[in-house]
mmCIF file of C-alpha atoms in Angstrom:
data_model
loop_
_atom_site.group_PDB
_atom_site.id
_atom_site.type_symbol
_atom_site.label_atom_id
_atom_site.label_comp_id
_atom_site.label_asym_id
_atom_site.label_seq_id
_atom_site.Cartn_x
_atom_site.Cartn_y
_atom_site.Cartn_z
ATOM 1 C CA MET A 1 -39.783 43.723 24.191
ATOM 2 C CA ARG A 2 -42.138 46.923 24.942
ATOM 3 C CA ARG A 3 -41.586 50.390 24.183
ATOM 4 C CA ALA A 4 -41.849 51.056 28.313
ATOM 5 C CA ASP A 5 -39.583 48.264 28.833
ATOM 6 C CA ARG A 6 -36.586 49.821 26.155
ATOM 7 C CA LEU A 7 -37.233 53.170 27.668
ATOM 8 C CA ARG A 8 -36.785 51.985 31.741
ATOM 9 C CA ARG A 9 -33.903 50.496 30.409
ATOM 10 C CA ALA A 10 -32.349 53.420 28.362
ATOM 11 C CA VAL A 11 -33.062 55.696 31.679
ATOM 12 C CA ASN A 12 -31.433 53.113 34.114
ATOM 13 C CA LEU A 13 -28.302 53.072 32.268
ATOM 14 C CA LEU A 14 -28.169 56.510 31.436
ATOM 15 C CA ASN A 15 -28.646 57.461 35.439
ATOM 16 C CA LEU A 16 -26.119 54.870 36.680
ATOM 17 C CA SER A 17 -28.414 52.290 38.344
ATOM 18 C CA THR A 18 -27.760 49.580 36.218
ATOM 19 C CA PRO A 19 -23.933 49.604 36.159
ATOM 20 C CA LEU A 20 -24.367 50.014 39.997
ATOM 21 C CA GLY A 21 -26.719 46.758 39.928
ATOM 22 C CA LEU A 22 -24.009 44.951 37.595
ATOM 23 C CA LEU A 23 -21.136 46.259 39.943
ATOM 24 C CA LEU A 24 -23.040 44.872 43.093
ATOM 25 C CA ALA A 25 -23.859 41.184 41.404
ATOM 26 C CA ALA A 26 -20.129 41.077 40.561
ATOM 27 C CA ALA A 27 -18.776 42.347 44.106
ATOM 28 C CA GLY A 28 -21.416 39.907 45.939
ATOM 29 C CA THR A 29 -21.991 37.128 43.819
ATOM 30 C CA ARG A 30 -19.712 33.982 42.987
ATOM 31 C CA ARG A 31 -17.557 34.436 41.273
ATOM 32 C CA PRO A 32 -18.151 34.538 37.897
ATOM 33 C CA PRO A 33 -21.612 36.177 38.417
ATOM 34 C CA ARG A 34 -24.570 33.929 36.662
ATOM 35 C CA THR A 35 -27.497 36.203 34.946
ATOM 36 C CA LEU A 36 -30.105 35.563 33.181
ATOM 37 C CA ARG A 37 -32.392 37.737 31.165
ATOM 38 C CA GLY A 38 -35.585 38.107 32.431
ATOM 39 C CA PRO A 39 -38.656 39.693 31.246
ATOM 40 C CA GLY A 40 -38.978 43.076 29.344
ATOM 41 C CA GLY A 41 -34.998 43.003 29.322
ATOM 42 C CA LEU A 42 -34.225 42.711 33.166
ATOM 43 C CA LEU A 43 -31.544 41.114 34.349
ATOM 44 C CA ILE A 44 -31.770 38.300 36.849
ATOM 45 C CA ALA A 45 -28.070 38.022 38.480
ATOM 46 C CA GLY A 46 -28.014 34.626 40.661
ATOM 47 C CA GLY A 47 -25.802 33.635 44.266
ATOM 48 C CA TYR A 48 -26.505 36.975 46.341
ATOM 49 C CA ARG A 49 -23.957 36.789 49.473
ATOM 50 C CA LEU A 50 -23.700 39.950 51.179
ATOM 51 C CA PRO A 51 -25.829 40.172 54.240
ATOM 52 C CA LEU A 52 -27.353 43.257 53.441
ATOM 53 C CA PRO A 53 -30.198 43.554 52.263
ATOM 54 C CA VAL A 54 -32.084 40.931 53.989
ATOM 55 C CA ALA A 55 -34.033 40.000 51.551
ATOM 56 C CA SER A 56 -34.616 36.886 48.969
ATOM 57 C CA ALA A 57 -34.515 39.401 46.145
ATOM 58 C CA PHE A 58 -33.992 42.989 45.585
ATOM 59 C CA THR A 59 -33.678 45.437 42.249
ATOM 60 C CA VAL A 60 -30.977 47.569 41.439
ATOM 61 C CA GLY A 61 -31.588 49.712 38.324
ATOM 62 C CA ASP A 62 -32.626 46.300 36.111
ATOM 63 C CA VAL A 63 -30.776 44.033 37.574
ATOM 64 C CA ILE A 64 -32.337 41.532 40.293
ATOM 65 C CA LEU A 65 -30.353 40.087 42.449
ATOM 66 C CA VAL A 66 -31.725 36.787 44.437
ATOM 67 C CA ARG A 67 -29.898 34.590 46.650
ATOM 68 C CA GLY A 68 -30.779 31.196 45.008
ATOM 69 C CA GLU A 69 -30.588 30.292 41.054
ATOM 70 C CA PRO A 70 -31.755 32.730 38.857
ATOM 71 C CA GLU A 71 -34.446 30.249 37.446
ATOM 72 C CA ALA A 72 -36.088 30.254 40.816
ATOM 73 C CA LEU A 73 -37.473 33.644 40.214
ATOM 74 C CA LEU A 74 -38.277 32.950 36.766
ATOM 75 C CA GLY A 75 -41.141 30.584 38.722
ATOM 76 C CA ARG A 76 -42.050 33.055 41.433
ATOM 77 C CA PRO A 77 -44.062 35.565 38.748
ATOM 78 C CA ALA A 78 -45.594 37.721 41.313
ATOM 79 C CA LEU A 79 -42.217 38.384 42.546
ATOM 80 C CA LEU A 80 -40.747 39.044 39.925
ATOM 81 C CA ARG A 81 -43.304 41.548 38.630
ATOM 82 C CA HIS A 82 -42.706 43.423 42.150
ATOM 83 C CA GLU A 83 -39.032 43.527 41.166
ATOM 84 C CA GLY A 84 -39.984 44.721 38.120
ATOM 85 C CA ARG A 85 -41.909 47.663 39.116
ATOM 86 C CA HIS A 86 -38.831 48.911 41.367
ATOM 87 C CA ALA A 87 -36.734 48.484 38.063
ATOM 88 C CA THR A 88 -39.270 51.109 36.607
ATOM 89 C CA GLN A 89 -39.002 53.017 40.560
ATOM 90 C CA TYR A 90 -35.542 53.579 39.360
ATOM 91 C CA ALA A 91 -35.837 54.948 36.390
ATOM 92 C CA PHE A 92 -38.513 57.784 37.935
ATOM 93 C CA CYS A 93 -35.901 58.791 41.021
ATOM 94 C CA LEU A 94 -32.706 59.227 39.112
ATOM 95 C CA GLY A 95 -31.524 56.063 39.470
ATOM 96 C CA PRO A 96 -29.437 55.581 42.467
ATOM 97 C CA VAL A 97 -31.273 58.676 45.002
ATOM 98 C CA MET A 98 -33.462 56.007 45.175
ATOM 99 C CA ILE A 99 -31.537 54.060 47.728
ATOM 100 C CA PRO A 100 -31.460 56.583 49.928
ATOM 101 C CA ALA A 101 -34.993 57.548 49.679
ATOM 102 C CA TYR A 102 -35.974 53.954 49.924
ATOM 103 C CA LEU A 103 -34.125 54.026 53.212
ATOM 104 C CA LEU A 104 -35.699 56.971 54.433
ATOM 105 C CA CYS A 105 -39.029 55.444 53.480
ATOM 106 C CA ALA A 106 -38.154 52.050 54.785
ATOM 107 C CA GLY A 107 -37.232 53.764 58.751
ATOM 108 C CA VAL A 108 -40.492 55.332 58.421
ATOM 109 C CA SER A 109 -42.968 52.713 57.561
ATOM 110 C CA LEU A 110 -40.353 50.494 60.437
ATOM 111 C CA ALA A 111 -41.536 53.647 62.929
ATOM 112 C CA LEU A 112 -44.745 53.108 62.316
ATOM 113 C CA SER A 113 -45.554 49.541 61.876
ATOM 114 C CA GLY A 114 -42.483 47.763 62.974
ATOM 115 C CA ASP A 115 -42.170 46.955 59.422
ATOM 116 C CA HIS A 116 -40.167 48.554 56.962
ATOM 117 C CA ALA A 117 -42.783 47.677 53.454
ATOM 118 C CA SER A 118 -46.168 48.109 55.327
ATOM 119 C CA TYR A 119 -45.884 52.041 54.814
ATOM 120 C CA ASN A 120 -43.135 52.563 52.706
ATOM 121 C CA PRO A 121 -44.538 53.964 49.161
ATOM 122 C CA PHE A 122 -42.229 52.545 46.851
ATOM 123 C CA GLU A 123 -43.341 49.031 48.723
ATOM 124 C CA ARG A 124 -46.930 49.882 48.547
ATOM 125 C CA LEU A 125 -46.722 50.451 44.772
ATOM 126 C CA ALA A 126 -44.611 47.903 44.131
ATOM 127 C CA GLY A 127 -47.192 45.386 45.134
ATOM 128 C CA LEU A 128 -46.692 44.720 48.958
ATOM 129 C CA ALA A 129 -48.626 40.782 48.705
ATOM 130 C CA GLU A 130 -46.333 40.548 45.212
ATOM 131 C CA GLY A 131 -43.267 41.475 47.079
ATOM 132 C CA GLY A 132 -44.571 38.571 49.656
ATOM 133 C CA TYR A 133 -45.212 40.935 52.226
ATOM 134 C CA GLU A 134 -48.463 41.638 54.634
ATOM 135 C CA LYS A 135 -49.558 45.300 55.430
ATOM 136 C CA ARG A 136 -49.251 45.228 58.857
ATOM 137 C CA PRO A 137 -51.448 48.059 61.433
ATOM 138 C CA LEU A 138 -49.795 50.647 62.391
ATOM 139 C CA ARG A 139 -48.200 50.942 66.404
ATOM 140 C CA ARG A 140 -50.565 52.803 68.808
ATOM 141 C CA LEU A 141 -47.908 56.204 69.686
ATOM 142 C CA ARG A 142 -49.274 55.835 73.364
ATOM 143 C CA PRO A 143 -50.458 53.388 75.920
ATOM 144 C CA SER A 144 -54.189 53.574 76.110
ATOM 145 C CA ARG A 145 -55.087 54.347 79.695
ATOM 146 C CA ARG A 146 -58.015 51.844 81.205
ATOM 147 C CA PRO A 147 -59.155 52.012 84.440
#
């Protein structure tokens, strides 16, 4: 494991985002949660069942929660890299503080484009395409006047 991965893991443990991710895995997955160790020390918890967020995979700290089997994510390297970047964002954003910041950015992006990811800096920095998102154009703020 790289030094940067060890540092990210330590910071996410200290800022409590990884423990929060493990708690969410325990509460939101089938019992007991099935976890695999992914690249860079990330944990992949499969079988997530709660209705929110509506995503096939999402990250809290160093824990990636997936709706299907955890092995399926290992077969999707682009999505795994995308979620790994979110783990790094948790380290830079003081852990759980990232959640309201992300939601605020998602709301602004939704207002601007009708999509929570297109203009969300967290998703853009994690790689829109690798996360399975397409960049949508900005909405028109007012209807055009045509004669």
